[in-house]
Coordinates of C-alpha atoms in Angstrom, one line a residue:
Chain A
M1 CA 110.9 128.4 38.8
S2 CA 110.5 129.2 42.7
E3 CA 112.1 127.6 45.6
I4 CA 110.8 124.2 46.2
E5 CA 109.2 124.9 49.5
T6 CA 107.0 127.9 47.4
Q7 CA 106.1 125.6 45.0
L8 CA 105.2 123.4 47.9
R9 CA 102.7 125.8 49.1
D10 CA 101.5 127.3 45.6
Y11 CA 100.5 124.0 44.5
F12 CA 98.6 123.1 47.8
D13 CA 96.8 126.0 48.3
A14 CA 95.8 126.3 44.4
T15 CA 94.6 122.2 44.7
V16 CA 93.1 121.5 48.2
E17 CA 89.7 122.0 48.8
R18 CA 89.5 123.7 52.3
V19 CA 86.5 122.3 54.1
T20 CA 84.3 125.1 55.9
V21 CA 82.3 125.1 59.8
E22 CA 79.4 126.3 57.8
D23 CA 80.1 123.0 55.3
V24 CA 80.2 121.0 58.6
L25 CA 77.1 122.1 60.4
A26 CA 74.9 122.4 57.0
G27 CA 76.1 118.7 56.3
Q28 CA 75.1 117.8 59.7
R29 CA 71.3 119.4 59.5
V30 CA 70.7 117.7 56.4
F31 CA 72.0 114.5 57.6
E32 CA 69.5 114.6 61.0
T33 CA 66.7 116.1 58.6
I34 CA 67.2 113.0 56.9
R35 CA 68.3 110.1 59.3
P36 CA 65.9 107.6 59.5
V37 CA 63.8 107.4 62.4
T38 CA 65.6 104.1 64.1
P39 CA 69.0 103.8 62.3
R40 CA 70.3 100.5 61.6
R41 CA 73.6 99.4 62.1
T42 CA 74.8 97.8 59.7
W43 CA 78.1 95.8 59.9
H44 CA 80.6 95.4 56.8
P45 CA 80.1 92.4 55.5
A46 CA 84.1 91.0 55.1
W47 CA 84.0 91.9 58.9
V48 CA 81.0 89.8 59.8
A49 CA 82.9 86.9 57.6
V50 CA 86.0 86.9 59.5
G51 CA 84.1 87.5 63.1
A52 CA 82.0 84.3 62.4
F53 CA 84.9 82.3 61.6
A54 CA 87.1 83.1 64.4
A55 CA 83.7 82.9 66.8
T56 CA 82.9 79.0 65.5
A57 CA 86.2 77.9 65.6
V58 CA 87.3 79.1 68.6
V59 CA 83.7 77.7 70.3
L60 CA 83.6 74.9 68.2
G61 CA 87.3 74.3 68.6
G62 CA 87.7 75.2 72.3
T63 CA 84.7 72.6 73.2
I64 CA 86.2 69.5 71.6
G65 CA 89.6 70.8 72.5
L66 CA 88.8 70.8 76.5
G67 CA 86.4 67.3 76.0
A68 CA 90.0 66.3 74.8
V69 CA 91.4 67.0 77.7
L70 CA 89.1 66.1 80.3
T71 CA 88.9 62.9 78.6
G72 CA 92.2 62.2 78.3
P73 CA 93.8 59.4 76.4
T74 CA 93.4 56.4 78.3
G75 CA 95.9 52.8 78.2
D76 CA 98.8 51.0 80.0
V77 CA 102.0 52.0 79.2
G78 CA 104.0 49.1 78.1
S79 CA 101.3 47.1 76.8
G80 CA 101.0 49.6 73.6
G81 CA 97.6 51.3 75.1
I82 CA 98.7 54.7 75.2
T83 CA 100.7 55.0 71.7
G84 CA 98.0 53.2 70.1
V85 CA 94.5 55.8 71.7
V86 CA 96.9 58.8 70.9
R87 CA 97.6 57.8 67.2
E88 CA 93.9 57.3 67.0
A89 CA 93.5 60.4 68.6
T90 CA 95.6 62.5 66.2
E91 CA 94.2 60.8 63.1
A92 CA 90.7 61.5 64.0
A93 CA 91.2 65.2 65.1
S94 CA 92.4 66.1 61.8
W95 CA 89.3 64.9 60.3
W96 CA 87.8 67.6 63.4
W97 CA 89.8 70.0 62.6
L98 CA 88.5 70.2 59.3
L99 CA 85.0 70.0 59.7
I100 CA 85.1 72.4 62.5
A101 CA 87.0 74.6 59.9
A102 CA 84.1 73.7 57.3
I103 CA 81.2 74.7 59.5
A104 CA 82.9 77.9 60.4
V105 CA 83.6 78.8 56.4
V106 CA 79.9 77.8 55.9
I107 CA 78.4 80.3 59.0
A108 CA 81.2 82.8 58.2
I109 CA 79.6 82.8 54.5
T110 CA 76.2 83.0 55.7
G111 CA 77.1 85.8 57.9
A112 CA 78.6 87.6 55.2
L113 CA 75.5 87.3 53.2
I114 CA 73.0 88.3 55.8
A115 CA 75.3 91.2 56.4
L116 CA 75.6 92.6 52.7
R117 CA 71.8 92.2 52.3
R118 CA 71.3 94.2 55.5
R119 CA 73.5 96.7 54.2
H120 CA 72.0 97.0 51.0
E121 CA 68.4 97.4 52.5
T122 CA 69.5 100.3 54.6
H123 CA 71.2 101.8 52.0
E124 CA 67.8 101.6 50.1
E125 CA 66.0 103.0 52.9
E126 CA 68.7 105.9 53.0
E127 CA 68.4 106.7 49.4
D128 CA 64.3 106.1 49.7
T129 CA 64.9 108.8 52.3
M130 CA 67.1 111.0 50.5
A131 CA 65.4 111.1 47.3
T132 CA 62.1 112.3 49.0
T133 CA 64.1 114.8 51.0
I134 CA 66.1 116.4 48.8
D135 CA 65.9 116.0 44.6
A136 CA 69.5 115.2 44.1
P137 CA 70.8 111.4 44.7
P138 CA 73.4 110.5 47.3
A139 CA 76.9 111.0 46.3
E140 CA 79.2 108.2 47.4
T141 CA 76.5 105.4 48.1
T142 CA 77.9 103.6 45.0
G143 CA 81.9 103.7 45.6
T144 CA 80.9 102.3 49.3
A145 CA 78.9 99.9 48.1
D146 CA 81.3 98.6 45.3
R147 CA 84.3 98.6 47.9
N148 CA 82.2 96.2 50.4
H149 CA 81.8 93.9 47.4
R150 CA 85.2 93.7 47.1
G151 CA 85.9 93.3 50.4
L152 CA 83.4 90.5 50.5
I153 CA 84.9 88.7 47.5
V154 CA 88.2 88.8 49.2
T155 CA 87.3 87.5 52.5
I156 CA 85.3 84.6 50.6
V157 CA 88.2 83.9 48.5
V158 CA 90.8 83.9 51.5
L159 CA 88.0 81.6 53.4
A160 CA 88.0 79.5 50.7
V161 CA 91.4 79.1 49.8
A162 CA 92.0 78.4 53.8
L163 CA 89.7 75.8 53.6
L164 CA 90.8 73.5 50.8
A165 CA 94.3 74.1 52.4
L166 CA 92.9 72.9 55.4
G167 CA 91.2 69.9 52.9
A168 CA 94.7 69.0 51.6
W169 CA 96.2 69.2 54.8
A170 CA 93.6 66.4 55.9
I171 CA 94.3 64.4 52.5
Y172 CA 98.0 64.6 53.1
Q173 CA 97.9 63.7 56.8
Q174 CA 95.7 61.2 55.7
T175 CA 98.0 59.6 52.6
A176 CA 101.2 60.2 55.0
E177 CA 99.7 58.1 57.6
S178 CA 98.5 54.7 55.1
E179 CA 102.2 55.1 54.0
T180 CA 103.6 54.4 57.5
A181 CA 100.8 51.9 58.0
A182 CA 103.2 49.3 58.4
P183 CA 105.3 50.4 60.8
A184 CA 102.4 51.3 62.9
A185 CA 101.1 47.7 62.9
V186 CA 104.6 46.2 63.4
Q187 CA 104.5 48.4 66.6
E188 CA 101.2 46.8 67.1
L189 CA 102.6 43.1 66.7
L190 CA 105.9 44.2 69.2
D191 CA 103.6 45.1 71.7
D192 CA 101.4 42.3 71.7
Y193 CA 104.5 40.3 71.7
S194 CA 105.8 41.9 74.8
A195 CA 102.5 41.8 76.8
A196 CA 102.4 37.9 75.4
W197 CA 105.4 37.6 77.6
N198 CA 104.3 39.6 80.4
D199 CA 101.2 37.2 81.1
Y200 CA 103.7 33.7 80.1
D201 CA 101.0 33.0 77.6
A202 CA 102.8 31.0 75.4
E203 CA 99.7 30.4 72.8
A204 CA 100.0 33.9 71.9
I205 CA 103.8 33.7 71.4
L206 CA 102.7 30.9 69.1
A207 CA 100.4 33.5 67.1
L208 CA 102.4 35.6 66.9
T209 CA 105.8 34.3 65.7
T210 CA 106.5 32.0 62.2
E211 CA 107.3 28.4 62.7
D212 CA 110.7 29.2 61.8
F213 CA 111.2 31.9 64.5
V214 CA 114.5 31.7 66.4
F215 CA 114.7 33.7 69.6
V216 CA 118.7 34.6 70.3
N217 CA 120.1 35.7 73.5
G218 CA 123.6 35.8 74.0
P219 CA 125.2 32.2 73.1
T220 CA 121.6 30.5 73.3
T221 CA 119.4 30.4 70.5
N222 CA 115.7 28.9 70.7
D223 CA 113.4 27.9 68.2
Q224 CA 109.6 28.5 68.2
A225 CA 108.4 25.8 70.8
E226 CA 111.3 26.5 72.9
T227 CA 110.6 30.1 72.7
A228 CA 106.9 29.1 74.4
A229 CA 108.4 26.9 77.0
I230 CA 110.7 29.1 78.3
V231 CA 107.5 31.8 78.5
S232 CA 105.0 29.3 79.8
G233 CA 107.4 27.3 82.0
G234 CA 106.4 28.7 85.1
Y235 CA 109.9 30.0 85.8
L236 CA 109.6 33.6 84.5
E237 CA 106.5 33.4 86.9
S238 CA 107.6 32.4 89.6
I239 CA 110.2 34.9 89.6
G240 CA 107.9 37.9 88.6
F241 CA 109.3 38.7 85.0
Q242 CA 108.1 41.9 83.3
A243 CA 109.5 43.9 80.7
E244 CA 108.7 47.1 79.2
H245 CA 109.4 49.0 76.2
V246 CA 111.4 52.3 77.0
G247 CA 110.2 54.3 74.2
D248 CA 108.8 53.5 70.8
P249 CA 110.6 51.0 68.5
I250 CA 112.4 51.9 65.6
V251 CA 111.1 50.2 62.7
T252 CA 113.0 50.3 59.3
G253 CA 112.3 48.6 56.2
D254 CA 109.1 47.6 53.9
G255 CA 109.3 44.3 54.6
P256 CA 110.8 42.4 56.0
Y257 CA 110.7 45.4 58.7
Y258 CA 113.7 45.4 61.2
A259 CA 113.1 47.1 64.5
A260 CA 114.7 47.6 67.5
V261 CA 113.6 49.2 71.3
V262 CA 115.4 49.3 74.6
I263 CA 113.6 47.3 76.7
H264 CA 113.5 47.8 81.0
Q265 CA 113.2 44.5 82.4
T266 CA 112.1 43.6 86.3
I267 CA 112.0 40.7 88.9
T268 CA 110.1 40.7 92.3
S269 CA 113.7 40.1 94.0
G270 CA 114.3 43.8 92.6
L271 CA 116.4 43.5 89.9
N272 CA 116.2 46.5 87.4
Q273 CA 118.3 45.5 84.0
D274 CA 117.6 47.7 80.1
G275 CA 118.8 45.8 76.9
I276 CA 118.0 45.8 73.7
S277 CA 115.8 43.8 71.5
T278 CA 115.8 43.8 67.9
F279 CA 113.4 42.1 65.7
V280 CA 112.7 41.0 61.7
V281 CA 109.0 40.9 61.4
V282 CA 107.7 39.4 58.2
D283 CA 104.6 39.9 56.4
T284 CA 102.5 36.2 56.1
A285 CA 99.6 35.0 54.9
D286 CA 98.0 35.5 58.2
G287 CA 99.4 38.8 58.6
L288 CA 102.8 40.4 60.2
K289 CA 104.7 37.8 62.8
V290 CA 107.9 37.7 64.7
K291 CA 110.8 35.8 62.5
S292 CA 113.5 36.3 64.7
Y293 CA 114.0 37.8 68.4
V294 CA 117.6 39.0 69.5
Y295 CA 118.2 40.2 73.1
T296 CA 121.2 41.8 74.1
G297 CA 121.7 42.6 77.3
P298 CA 124.5 44.1 80.0
D299 CA 125.5 40.3 80.5
T300 CA 125.3 39.0 77.1
P301 CA 128.7 37.5 76.3
Chain B
M1 CA 69.1 124.6 76.0
R2 CA 69.3 127.1 73.2
S3 CA 72.0 128.9 74.5
A4 CA 74.2 126.0 75.4
S5 CA 74.0 125.0 71.9
D6 CA 75.2 128.4 70.3
A7 CA 77.8 128.1 72.7
N8 CA 78.9 124.7 71.0
E9 CA 78.5 125.8 67.7
R10 CA 80.6 129.0 68.7
E11 CA 83.6 126.7 70.3
F12 CA 83.0 124.1 67.5
T13 CA 83.7 127.1 64.8
R14 CA 86.4 128.2 66.7
F15 CA 87.6 124.6 66.7
V16 CA 87.4 124.3 63.1
K17 CA 89.2 127.5 62.3
E18 CA 92.3 126.8 64.0
T19 CA 92.6 122.8 63.4
E20 CA 90.8 122.8 59.5
P21 CA 93.9 123.9 57.9
R22 CA 96.3 122.0 59.2
L23 CA 94.1 118.4 59.0
S24 CA 93.4 119.5 55.7
Y25 CA 96.7 119.9 54.3
A26 CA 97.9 116.9 55.8
L27 CA 95.2 114.5 54.8
A28 CA 95.5 115.8 51.4
A29 CA 99.4 115.2 51.2
A30 CA 98.9 112.1 52.8
Y31 CA 95.9 110.8 50.4
G32 CA 95.8 112.8 47.7
I33 CA 93.8 116.1 47.1
E34 CA 90.2 114.4 46.3
I35 CA 90.5 111.8 49.4
G36 CA 91.6 114.2 51.3
A37 CA 88.7 116.7 51.1
E38 CA 87.0 114.1 51.5
A39 CA 88.3 112.6 54.6
T40 CA 88.8 116.4 56.2
A41 CA 85.0 116.8 55.9
D42 CA 84.3 113.3 57.6
A43 CA 86.4 113.8 60.1
L44 CA 84.9 117.2 61.0
A45 CA 81.8 115.8 60.4
W46 CA 82.8 113.5 63.4
A47 CA 83.8 115.7 65.7
W48 CA 80.9 117.8 65.3
E49 CA 79.0 114.9 66.5
N50 CA 81.4 113.7 69.1
W51 CA 81.9 117.4 70.0
S52 CA 81.6 116.7 74.0
K53 CA 84.3 114.0 73.8
V54 CA 86.6 116.0 71.4
E55 CA 86.4 119.1 73.0
E56 CA 88.1 117.3 76.4
M57 CA 91.0 115.8 74.1
K58 CA 94.2 116.7 75.0
N59 CA 95.2 116.7 71.1
P60 CA 92.0 116.7 69.1
A61 CA 93.6 117.6 65.7
G62 CA 95.8 114.2 66.4
Y63 CA 92.9 112.2 67.0
L64 CA 91.1 113.6 64.2
Y65 CA 93.7 112.9 61.7
R66 CA 93.4 109.4 63.0
V67 CA 89.6 109.6 62.2
G68 CA 90.7 111.0 58.8
Q69 CA 92.7 108.6 58.0
S70 CA 90.3 105.9 58.8
K71 CA 87.5 107.7 57.2
A72 CA 90.0 108.0 53.6
R73 CA 90.6 103.9 53.6
R74 CA 87.0 103.7 52.5
Y75 CA 87.6 105.8 49.8
F76 CA 88.8 104.4 46.6
R77 CA 92.1 105.2 46.0
P78 CA 92.0 107.8 42.0
V79 CA 94.3 106.4 39.8
V80 CA 95.9 110.0 40.4
L81 CA 96.7 111.1 43.6
F82 CA 97.9 114.6 43.0
P83 CA 96.6 116.1 39.7
A84 CA 98.6 118.7 37.7
V85 CA 97.9 122.1 37.7
P86 CA 97.0 124.7 35.5
P87 CA 100.1 127.2 34.9
L88 CA 98.3 130.0 35.2
E89 CA 96.6 129.3 38.5
A90 CA 100.1 128.2 39.6
P91 CA 102.3 129.9 37.8
G92 CA 105.8 129.2 39.6
V93 CA 105.1 125.4 39.8
D94 CA 106.9 122.9 38.2
P95 CA 104.8 121.2 35.9
D96 CA 106.0 117.6 37.4
L97 CA 105.6 119.1 41.0
H98 CA 102.5 116.3 41.2
L99 CA 104.5 113.5 39.9
A100 CA 107.3 113.7 42.3
L101 CA 104.6 114.2 45.0
A102 CA 103.2 110.8 44.3
H103 CA 106.8 109.2 44.2
L104 CA 107.5 110.3 47.9
S105 CA 106.4 108.0 51.0
K106 CA 103.4 108.8 52.8
N107 CA 105.0 110.6 55.9
Q108 CA 107.7 111.7 53.4
R109 CA 105.1 113.8 52.0
V110 CA 103.1 114.9 54.6
A111 CA 106.2 116.1 56.4
A112 CA 107.7 117.8 53.8
V113 CA 104.8 119.5 52.9
M114 CA 103.7 120.4 56.0
V115 CA 107.1 121.6 57.6
H116 CA 109.0 122.7 54.4
G117 CA 105.5 123.9 52.2
L118 CA 103.5 125.4 54.8
G119 CA 105.6 126.3 57.4
Y120 CA 104.1 124.2 60.2
T121 CA 106.6 123.6 63.3
E122 CA 107.8 120.2 63.5
R123 CA 106.4 120.0 66.8
E124 CA 102.5 120.4 65.0
V125 CA 103.4 117.8 62.7
A126 CA 104.6 115.7 65.3
D127 CA 101.5 116.2 67.3
L128 CA 99.1 115.8 63.9
L129 CA 100.8 112.5 63.3
G130 CA 101.3 111.0 66.3
M131 CA 105.2 110.9 65.9
S132 CA 108.6 112.2 67.3
R133 CA 109.7 115.4 66.3
W134 CA 113.0 113.5 65.0
S135 CA 110.9 111.4 62.7
V136 CA 109.2 114.4 61.5
R137 CA 112.5 116.1 60.8
T138 CA 113.9 112.8 59.2
H139 CA 110.6 112.5 57.0
A140 CA 111.0 116.1 56.2
E141 CA 114.2 116.2 55.0
R142 CA 114.4 112.8 53.1
G143 CA 111.1 114.1 51.3
L144 CA 112.4 117.6 50.4
S145 CA 115.7 116.0 49.2
K146 CA 113.8 113.4 46.7
L147 CA 111.6 116.3 45.7
K148 CA 114.4 118.4 44.5
S149 CA 116.5 115.3 43.0
E150 CA 113.7 114.7 41.1
L151 CA 112.7 118.0 39.6
E152 CA 116.4 118.5 39.7
V153 CA 116.1 122.1 41.1
K154 CA 115.0 124.1 38.3
I155 CA 115.0 126.9 40.6
D156 CA 115.3 130.8 39.8
V157 CA 118.0 132.5 41.2

């Protein structure tokens, strides 16, 4: 055998089909002769599908996202308003995104089919033109068309898989949310309970607590009626008592539920004090209610 | 008008004579013999269609190589990239060379064939492939050594 370098040269000299300038110029002349008077620009269907999907997702997603930013969540911190709104917005958002993805997939597939049809029409026009100009049929149209189909099918499959994944994700989100529905309801109850104290509303306290409710503050234990009396007795209102949750409560258990949250208390004279509230929440025939409330502050013995 | 067109054709002819071999061999080495020829023809046809742009380019061969790459991707990859050659056509060629070539990476194949087989300089190949001279050298050396080990150096002394 020859040197490997020589073998490479001999192999490529023997196999490579060279292109001459005559081939190029002659090919171009034939192409100019048979080119349609107004050539139509055709897009690759796969790219049309991807472009349509992306454009729809960006436009619809952008519009909805912008709307959400401009309107924004509303609610009073401490009364539970903002967390509730954000939670609802998050639940709604997953469905919005699913809807946007579905619309984008439909538009993408429609666009791809239109592009494919237009491409076929263009090919047919070119073939007709060529058939009337020269007898030989066009050589490479079949391969290119097959490849286009392959690309289109792959794109549609990818988009369909993406849609299925989004659907699965949305269902998973929904399931996860329903699994955590009780803690969310507990949080809502605690927010209402806190609001009842801040509004000095004895009726709300009675409605939100069980009959055997106890409020423990250091060495003092108060039952439901005593607690309602403390809340609405006028003393708290006279000193301007207000308490806000700092952050979200930690909730554990699956009925009864145990919750703890840091609270920040203020009164008109200027006291600022943090403490920890712990709750036991039970599910009753009238819904979730607070069974016990223990406050521990810096001065608690 | 006619003379301008003739002048363009003359310039293009000169350009093709100078560029076509490098392009043909490189695209054949990269994408196989069959697709390489198609891609070269497509790239040169594109060059003629866009001649005013191409003649202004600093590295038209490199640009056309990339055009050829784009065109090559439009074709189905054949099962056999490098066909066997009948012994009478290339008597000194190892009958397994075409198989060994298919086992190299694209860059190794192009660099080894262009530099070691066809005698182009590393600079010429680097311009064509759009990579550094050192990368071309590395690819060429690795490609050649792989070929040698695969063919177990059945060389006449």
